[in-house]
Short mmCIF file of C-alpha atoms in Angstrom, two decimals:
data_model
loop_
_atom_site.label_atom_id
_atom_site.label_comp_id
_atom_site.label_asym_id
_atom_site.label_seq_id
_atom_site.Cartn_x
_atom_site.Cartn_y
_atom_site.Cartn_z
CA MET L 15 65.77 47.50 74.29
CA SER L 16 64.49 47.19 77.83
CA GLN L 17 61.07 48.78 78.41
CA GLN L 18 61.87 49.42 82.09
CA PRO L 19 61.77 53.24 81.70
CA ILE L 20 58.08 53.04 80.72
CA ALA L 21 57.18 51.31 83.98
CA ARG L 22 59.34 53.69 86.03
CA SER L 23 58.26 56.97 84.39
CA PRO L 24 54.78 58.32 85.23
CA ASP L 25 54.49 60.30 81.97
CA LEU L 26 55.40 57.30 79.81
CA GLN L 27 53.13 55.01 81.79
CA ARG L 28 50.28 57.50 81.34
CA LEU L 29 50.75 57.40 77.55
CA ARG L 30 50.49 53.62 77.62
CA ASN L 31 47.56 53.58 80.05
CA GLU L 32 45.63 55.96 77.79
CA GLY L 33 46.07 53.69 74.81
CA TYR L 34 48.98 55.21 72.94
CA ASP L 35 51.13 52.52 71.29
CA ILE L 36 54.55 53.40 72.69
CA SER L 37 57.80 51.49 72.97
CA ILE L 38 61.48 52.23 73.28
CA VAL L 39 63.78 51.55 70.34
CA GLY L 40 67.47 52.33 70.70
CA ALA L 41 66.84 55.01 73.37
CA TYR L 42 64.13 56.66 71.27
CA LEU L 43 60.54 56.90 72.44
CA VAL L 44 58.46 55.55 69.56
CA MET L 45 54.71 56.08 69.20
CA ARG L 46 53.05 54.01 66.46
CA GLY L 47 49.60 54.24 64.92
CA ILE L 48 49.49 58.04 64.51
CA PRO L 49 46.61 58.89 62.11
CA TYR L 50 47.30 61.53 59.43
CA LEU L 51 45.98 62.66 56.06
CA ASN L 52 48.18 61.85 53.10
CA GLU L 53 48.36 63.87 49.87
CA ARG L 54 45.17 62.24 48.58
CA ARG L 55 43.37 63.16 51.81
CA GLU L 56 43.21 59.52 52.85
CA VAL L 57 43.72 58.45 56.45
CA SER L 58 47.09 56.73 56.93
CA ARG L 59 49.08 55.72 59.98
CA GLY L 60 52.58 56.83 60.84
CA VAL L 61 55.11 56.80 63.67
CA LEU L 62 56.27 59.62 65.94
CA ILE L 63 59.82 59.40 67.32
CA SER L 64 61.53 61.40 70.06
CA ALA L 65 64.98 61.08 71.58
CA LEU L 66 64.47 60.00 75.19
CA GLU L 67 66.21 61.72 78.07
CA LEU L 68 66.65 59.61 81.19
CA VAL L 69 68.22 59.72 84.62
CA ASN L 70 68.70 56.23 86.07
CA ASP L 71 66.18 54.95 83.51
CA ILE L 72 63.48 57.43 84.57
CA ALA L 73 62.28 59.94 81.98
CA VAL L 74 63.00 63.58 82.81
CA GLN L 75 61.63 66.77 81.28
CA PRO L 76 62.64 66.83 77.60
CA THR L 77 64.99 69.66 76.70
CA ASP L 78 64.37 69.19 72.97
CA HIS L 79 61.00 70.19 71.50
CA THR L 80 61.52 68.39 68.16
CA THR L 81 60.45 64.95 66.94
CA TYR L 82 60.74 62.76 63.83
CA PHE L 83 57.89 61.30 61.81
CA ASP L 84 57.94 58.05 59.83
CA GLY L 85 55.28 58.14 57.13
CA ALA L 86 54.31 60.19 54.10
CA LYS L 87 54.06 63.96 54.41
CA PRO L 88 51.01 64.83 56.58
CA TYR L 89 48.34 67.24 55.27
CA HIS L 90 45.56 69.48 56.52
CA ASP L 91 42.00 68.62 55.50
CA ASP L 92 42.03 71.52 52.99
CA GLY L 93 44.91 69.91 51.04
CA ARG L 94 47.75 72.00 52.45
CA ALA L 95 50.80 70.20 53.85
CA ILE L 96 51.34 70.74 57.58
CA ASP L 97 54.41 72.79 56.73
CA GLU L 98 54.18 74.87 59.90
CA ILE L 99 55.76 72.01 61.87
CA ILE L 100 57.77 70.28 59.13
CA HIS L 101 61.28 71.59 59.57
CA SER L 102 62.90 69.42 56.89
CA ALA L 103 62.90 66.05 55.17
CA SER L 104 65.14 63.58 56.99
CA GLY L 105 66.43 60.04 56.78
CA VAL L 106 67.49 59.13 60.29
CA ALA L 107 67.50 55.36 60.81
CA ILE L 108 66.04 54.55 64.22
CA GLY L 109 66.11 50.75 64.07
CA LYS L 110 63.56 47.92 63.74
CA GLY L 111 62.54 49.23 60.31
CA ILE L 112 61.73 52.73 61.55
CA THR L 113 63.14 55.80 59.79
CA GLY L 114 62.62 59.42 60.76
CA ARG L 115 61.53 60.69 57.33
CA PHE L 116 60.49 64.17 58.46
CA TYR L 117 62.02 66.36 61.16
CA LEU L 118 59.26 68.19 63.03
CA SER L 119 59.42 71.28 65.20
CA ALA L 120 56.47 72.50 67.29
CA LYS L 121 57.32 74.60 70.34
CA PRO L 122 54.72 74.55 73.11
CA GLN L 123 53.26 77.89 74.06
CA PRO L 124 53.91 79.85 76.16
CA LYS L 125 56.56 77.83 78.04
CA LEU L 126 58.65 76.79 74.98
CA ARG L 127 59.45 73.50 76.77
CA TYR L 128 57.20 70.50 77.13
CA ASP L 129 56.36 69.55 80.71
CA ASN L 130 57.06 65.87 80.11
CA TYR L 131 56.88 63.22 77.38
CA TYR L 132 53.12 62.82 77.75
CA HIS L 133 52.72 66.52 77.00
CA LYS L 134 55.13 66.34 74.08
CA MET L 135 53.96 63.19 72.31
CA ALA L 136 50.22 63.79 72.84
CA THR L 137 50.62 67.32 71.45
CA TYR L 138 52.35 66.13 68.28
CA ALA L 139 49.82 63.33 67.83
CA GLU L 140 47.00 65.88 68.06
CA ILE L 141 48.60 68.31 65.57
CA ILE L 142 49.15 65.57 62.99
CA GLY L 143 45.94 63.66 63.69
CA ARG L 144 43.40 66.50 63.96
CA PRO L 145 42.85 66.86 60.18
CA THR L 146 41.86 63.17 59.88
CA ARG L 147 38.60 63.75 61.74
CA ALA L 148 37.08 65.33 58.65
CA ALA L 149 37.52 62.02 56.85
CA ASP L 150 37.11 59.66 59.82
CA PRO L 151 35.74 61.07 63.09
CA GLU L 152 36.89 57.95 64.94
CA ALA L 153 40.54 58.12 63.84
CA THR L 154 42.73 58.32 66.94
CA ALA L 155 46.28 57.61 68.05
CA GLN L 156 44.89 55.90 71.16
CA THR L 157 44.64 52.45 69.60
CA PHE L 158 45.15 50.38 72.77
CA ALA L 159 47.42 48.08 70.79
CA LEU L 160 48.60 44.83 72.34
CA VAL L 161 51.80 45.45 74.30
CA ALA L 162 54.36 42.86 73.18
CA GLU L 163 56.89 41.47 75.63
CA GLU L 164 60.35 42.81 74.82
CA ASP L 165 63.01 40.13 75.23
CA GLU L 166 66.05 41.96 73.84
CA GLU L 167 68.84 42.05 76.40
CA SER L 168 71.17 45.03 76.71
CA VAL L 169 74.66 44.80 78.15
CA PHE L 170 74.03 48.04 80.03
CA ASN L 171 72.45 48.27 83.45
CA TYR L 172 70.70 51.44 82.34
CA MET L 173 69.80 52.69 78.89
CA GLU L 174 72.50 54.12 76.61
CA THR L 175 70.93 57.37 75.41
CA ALA L 176 73.92 59.12 73.85
CA SER L 177 73.48 57.46 70.45
CA ALA L 178 69.84 58.49 70.20
CA ARG L 179 70.64 62.08 71.14
CA ALA L 180 73.08 62.15 68.22
CA ASP L 181 70.81 60.13 65.89
CA ILE L 182 73.47 57.43 65.37
CA THR L 183 71.84 54.33 66.86
CA GLU L 184 72.20 52.43 63.57
CA VAL L 185 75.92 53.24 63.56
CA ALA L 186 76.35 52.24 67.20
CA ASP L 187 74.68 48.90 66.50
CA LYS L 188 77.59 47.90 64.23
CA LEU L 189 79.57 47.00 67.37
CA ARG L 190 76.69 45.23 69.12
CA GLY L 191 77.44 41.75 70.41
CA GLN L 192 81.14 41.68 69.54
CA ARG L 193 83.56 39.64 71.66
CA ILE L 194 86.57 41.82 72.45
CA ALA L 195 89.77 40.96 74.34
CA ILE L 196 92.21 43.45 75.86
CA VAL L 197 95.59 41.95 76.72
CA GLY L 198 97.35 44.14 79.27
CA LEU L 199 95.42 46.49 81.54
CA GLY L 200 98.13 49.01 82.32
CA GLY L 201 97.96 52.69 81.46
CA THR L 202 96.90 52.33 77.84
CA GLY L 203 94.92 49.11 78.26
CA SER L 204 92.80 50.52 81.07
CA TYR L 205 91.74 53.40 78.82
CA VAL L 206 90.98 50.99 75.98
CA LEU L 207 88.70 49.19 78.43
CA ASP L 208 87.07 52.46 79.43
CA TYR L 209 86.23 53.28 75.81
CA VAL L 210 85.19 49.78 74.74
CA VAL L 211 82.82 49.08 77.64
CA LYS L 212 80.82 52.17 76.67
CA THR L 213 79.93 50.55 73.35
CA HIS L 214 77.42 47.73 72.74
CA ALA L 215 80.16 45.09 72.53
CA GLY L 216 78.71 41.92 74.03
CA GLU L 217 81.76 40.62 75.91
CA VAL L 218 84.92 42.43 76.97
CA HIS L 219 87.63 40.06 78.19
CA ALA L 220 90.30 41.76 80.32
CA ILE L 221 93.54 39.75 80.56
CA ASP L 222 96.37 40.76 82.92
CA GLY L 223 98.18 39.03 85.77
CA ASP L 224 99.41 42.21 87.51
CA LYS L 225 98.09 43.70 90.74
CA PHE L 226 96.59 47.19 90.85
CA LEU L 227 99.18 49.16 92.85
CA GLN L 228 99.68 52.78 93.80
CA HIS L 229 101.47 53.86 90.60
CA ASN L 230 98.62 52.38 88.55
CA ALA L 231 96.20 54.83 90.15
CA PHE L 232 97.95 57.67 88.30
CA ARG L 233 97.74 55.95 84.91
CA SER L 234 94.14 54.69 84.86
CA PRO L 235 90.71 56.29 84.40
CA GLY L 236 88.87 57.45 87.48
CA ALA L 237 90.21 57.70 91.00
CA ALA L 238 91.14 54.83 93.30
CA SER L 239 90.82 55.26 97.05
CA GLY L 240 93.62 54.44 99.46
CA GLU L 241 91.51 51.62 100.85
CA GLU L 242 91.18 50.09 97.40
CA LEU L 243 94.93 50.25 96.86
CA GLU L 244 95.47 48.45 100.16
CA GLU L 245 93.43 45.53 98.85
CA GLN L 246 96.07 44.93 96.14
CA MET L 247 93.51 43.43 93.78
CA TYR L 248 94.41 42.21 90.36
CA LYS L 249 94.05 45.00 87.81
CA VAL L 250 91.31 43.15 85.99
CA ASP L 251 89.32 42.58 89.17
CA TYR L 252 89.68 46.22 90.24
CA LEU L 253 88.49 47.47 86.83
CA HIS L 254 85.67 44.91 86.72
CA ARG L 255 84.46 46.19 90.07
CA LYS L 256 84.48 49.77 88.75
CA TYR L 257 82.63 49.13 85.50
CA LYS L 258 80.15 46.45 86.50
CA ALA L 259 78.02 49.23 87.95
CA MET L 260 77.48 50.35 84.35
CA ARG L 261 77.26 47.15 82.33
CA LYS L 262 77.42 43.39 82.13
CA GLY L 263 79.69 41.25 79.99
CA ILE L 264 83.08 42.30 81.42
CA ILE L 265 85.04 39.09 82.01
CA PRO L 266 88.25 39.41 84.06
CA HIS L 267 91.14 36.97 83.57
CA PRO L 268 93.78 37.59 86.29
CA VAL L 269 96.52 35.75 84.39
CA TYR L 270 99.45 36.52 82.13
CA LEU L 271 98.91 35.44 78.56
CA SER L 272 101.29 32.66 77.49
CA ARG L 273 101.41 29.75 75.09
CA GLU L 274 99.56 27.66 77.68
CA ASN L 275 96.42 29.84 77.80
CA LEU L 276 96.16 31.35 74.32
CA HIS L 277 92.81 29.60 74.05
CA LEU L 278 91.41 32.60 75.96
CA LEU L 279 91.57 34.51 72.66
CA LYS L 280 89.77 31.89 70.61
CA GLY L 281 86.55 33.10 69.04
CA MET L 282 87.23 36.79 69.60
CA ASP L 283 86.01 39.31 67.05
CA PHE L 284 88.86 41.68 67.86
CA VAL L 285 91.87 41.87 70.18
CA PHE L 286 93.75 44.86 71.59
CA LEU L 287 97.37 44.13 72.54
CA THR L 288 98.44 46.67 75.15
CA MET L 289 101.02 44.45 76.81
CA GLU L 290 103.94 45.94 78.70
CA GLY L 291 106.98 43.72 78.32
CA GLY L 292 107.15 40.04 77.55
CA SER L 293 107.09 38.39 74.17
CA LYS L 294 104.19 39.12 71.84
CA ARG L 295 105.34 36.62 69.24
CA PRO L 296 103.24 33.58 70.34
CA VAL L 297 100.20 35.80 70.85
CA ILE L 298 100.43 37.33 67.39
CA GLU L 299 101.11 33.94 65.79
CA PHE L 300 97.95 32.58 67.42
CA LEU L 301 95.84 35.56 66.32
CA GLU L 302 97.09 35.16 62.77
CA GLN L 303 96.33 31.44 62.76
CA GLU L 304 92.81 32.15 64.01
CA SER L 305 92.29 35.00 61.47
CA ILE L 306 91.47 37.40 64.30
CA PRO L 307 92.04 41.11 63.59
CA PHE L 308 94.05 42.93 66.24
CA ILE L 309 95.72 46.20 67.16
CA ASP L 310 99.07 46.48 68.91
CA VAL L 311 100.04 49.77 70.55
CA GLY L 312 103.35 51.10 71.79
CA MET L 313 104.83 54.19 73.35
CA GLY L 314 108.44 55.42 73.45
CA LEU L 315 109.41 58.52 75.39
CA TYR L 316 112.71 60.25 76.06
CA LEU L 317 113.95 63.16 78.18
CA ALA L 318 115.83 65.93 76.37
CA ASN L 319 116.64 69.41 77.72
CA GLY L 320 114.20 68.98 80.57
CA MET L 321 111.30 68.05 78.27
CA LEU L 322 109.69 64.80 77.21
CA GLY L 323 109.45 63.81 73.58
CA GLY L 324 108.59 60.60 71.82
CA LEU L 325 106.22 58.61 69.67
CA LEU L 326 102.92 56.74 70.04
CA ARG L 327 102.40 53.80 67.70
CA THR L 328 99.19 52.07 66.57
CA THR L 329 99.62 48.96 64.39
CA PHE L 330 96.54 47.24 62.94
CA SER L 331 96.56 43.73 61.48
CA THR L 332 93.82 41.79 59.70
CA ALA L 333 93.63 38.47 57.87
CA SER L 334 93.99 40.32 54.55
CA MET L 335 96.86 42.57 55.67
CA ARG L 336 99.63 40.98 57.78
CA ARG L 337 102.84 41.51 55.85
CA HIS L 338 103.64 44.94 57.32
CA VAL L 339 103.92 43.33 60.77
CA HIS L 340 106.71 40.99 59.67
CA GLU L 341 108.27 42.36 56.49
CA ARG L 342 108.39 45.95 57.71
CA GLY L 343 108.88 45.17 61.39
CA ARG L 344 106.05 47.42 62.53
CA ILE L 345 105.60 45.58 65.84
CA PRO L 346 108.57 45.14 68.23
CA PHE L 347 108.23 41.60 69.56
CA GLY L 348 110.22 42.30 72.70
CA ASP L 349 112.26 39.10 72.51
CA ALA L 350 115.38 40.55 70.89
CA ASP L 351 118.47 41.79 72.69
CA GLY L 352 118.74 45.48 73.42
CA ARG L 353 116.17 48.17 74.11
CA ASN L 354 113.54 49.09 71.57
CA GLU L 355 112.44 52.69 71.15
CA TYR L 356 108.87 51.68 72.08
CA ASP L 357 109.86 49.74 75.20
CA LYS L 358 110.92 52.55 77.54
CA ASN L 359 108.86 52.47 80.67
CA ILE L 360 108.00 56.14 81.21
CA GLN L 361 104.26 56.60 80.75
CA ILE L 362 102.08 59.69 81.12
CA VAL L 363 98.33 59.40 81.59
CA GLU L 364 97.24 61.71 78.77
CA LEU L 365 99.53 59.87 76.35
CA ASN L 366 98.11 56.54 77.52
CA ALA L 367 94.62 57.90 76.89
CA LEU L 368 95.59 59.22 73.46
CA ASN L 369 97.23 55.96 72.47
CA ALA L 370 94.12 54.09 73.56
CA ALA L 371 91.83 56.51 71.72
CA LEU L 372 93.75 56.07 68.46
CA ALA L 373 93.49 52.29 68.81
CA VAL L 374 89.76 52.32 69.57
CA ILE L 375 89.06 54.72 66.70
CA ARG L 376 90.89 52.33 64.35
CA TRP L 377 88.82 49.40 65.65
CA LYS L 378 85.61 51.34 65.05
CA LYS L 379 86.73 52.33 61.56
CA HIS L 380 87.34 48.68 60.73
CA PHE L 381 83.72 47.82 61.51
CA GLY L 382 82.22 50.80 59.69
CA TYR L 383 81.45 52.97 62.70
CA TYR L 384 83.77 55.76 61.51
CA LEU L 385 84.61 56.80 57.97
CA ASP L 386 87.85 55.12 56.81
CA GLN L 387 89.50 56.94 53.89
CA GLU L 388 93.15 55.99 54.43
CA HIS L 389 92.75 52.31 55.43
CA GLU L 390 96.02 52.70 57.30
CA HIS L 391 97.42 49.73 59.19
CA HIS L 392 100.21 51.61 60.95
CA SER L 393 100.24 55.13 62.38
CA VAL L 394 102.70 57.06 64.51
CA TYR L 395 101.97 60.18 66.52
CA SER L 396 104.94 62.50 67.20
CA ILE L 397 104.64 64.53 70.39
CA GLY L 398 107.12 67.23 69.45
CA GLY L 399 105.70 67.87 66.00
CA ASN L 400 102.07 67.14 66.95
CA GLU L 401 101.90 65.02 63.79
CA LEU L 402 100.04 61.82 63.01
CA THR L 403 101.59 59.85 60.16
CA ASN L 404 99.69 57.05 58.42
CA ASP L 405 101.31 54.16 56.59
CA ASP L 406 100.66 50.65 55.27
CA GLY L 407 97.38 51.14 53.47
CA ASP L 408 95.65 48.32 51.64
CA ASP L 409 97.51 49.15 48.42
CA ASP L 410 100.99 49.50 49.94
#
């Protein structure tokens, strides 16, 4: 993780200047080399960990007074555990071999909030380290350790702190570095893009040959200005412009996918098919040949008695589970005569967003981000009944 916040934040820089061994791991502030007394009253060294709150990669006043500690349980010099600050045993995986084994709570008095991260981390280091002086008067957390150059590159232009605030950085890392393609950047596809680019996926390839026109503004995340609509950019270029302020690795392809350019999907870890119209058959055949997992979505709405009803479909296909696509006809290929129930063109923004959310959740379940109990490969949401029906599990 980039160490830029340390250089930009006076309180973090002060910790480093005064010899505390700090670094940033997965949006946590980590302080190594904390001396403490173990159960045998021997001096050991542990690690203090705090979720880091940032604004534009500058540390702000922490709202949370708690920390984690990686080490054995710390003790006073009289043999009592420092239970007054040990809230509970924990097991939060931080990354790089660090685990928050104890959850600590020490509110500063009388303000109840720490002024900054220097105040917070130095206070905890003193509480844990003070008892060691009876055994070793020179034991200190200010070790002036060599500061290693961090060369890990993040796709984000500023640090992603949400995972650390929720203590799920190890879970979020399961998507790190993936190559994702989204075919079709209409209503549903644009929301898929919105959700995927906020993960640690390494590359997000956006493929669509359509222009971003006025009706698209009412089916996509955010708000387009009139001046932007007048530019009549390709959808992928418009969305790239919007999201490049947040992250790198978004690769626009202003083309329609066809047999001639299916190579664009080669080497992908996952593909979202959110195409509107056209034949999906050659695309799906290519993905199957390349053993690439994919999700195809569809929406079919109808007007009855002045109200809209319909279905949202999410169909998932992997190398080990393809038969439901063909034998059960779960995906309409769009190259048959007549109108398919999923091919009607009415689209509503909240339904686009819901369809995209169901697809992205299924992708994350596949890679172990979310719990997957059903292992469904086909699901249908009914608007009228507010029901989500799962089908085509691994054993079906």
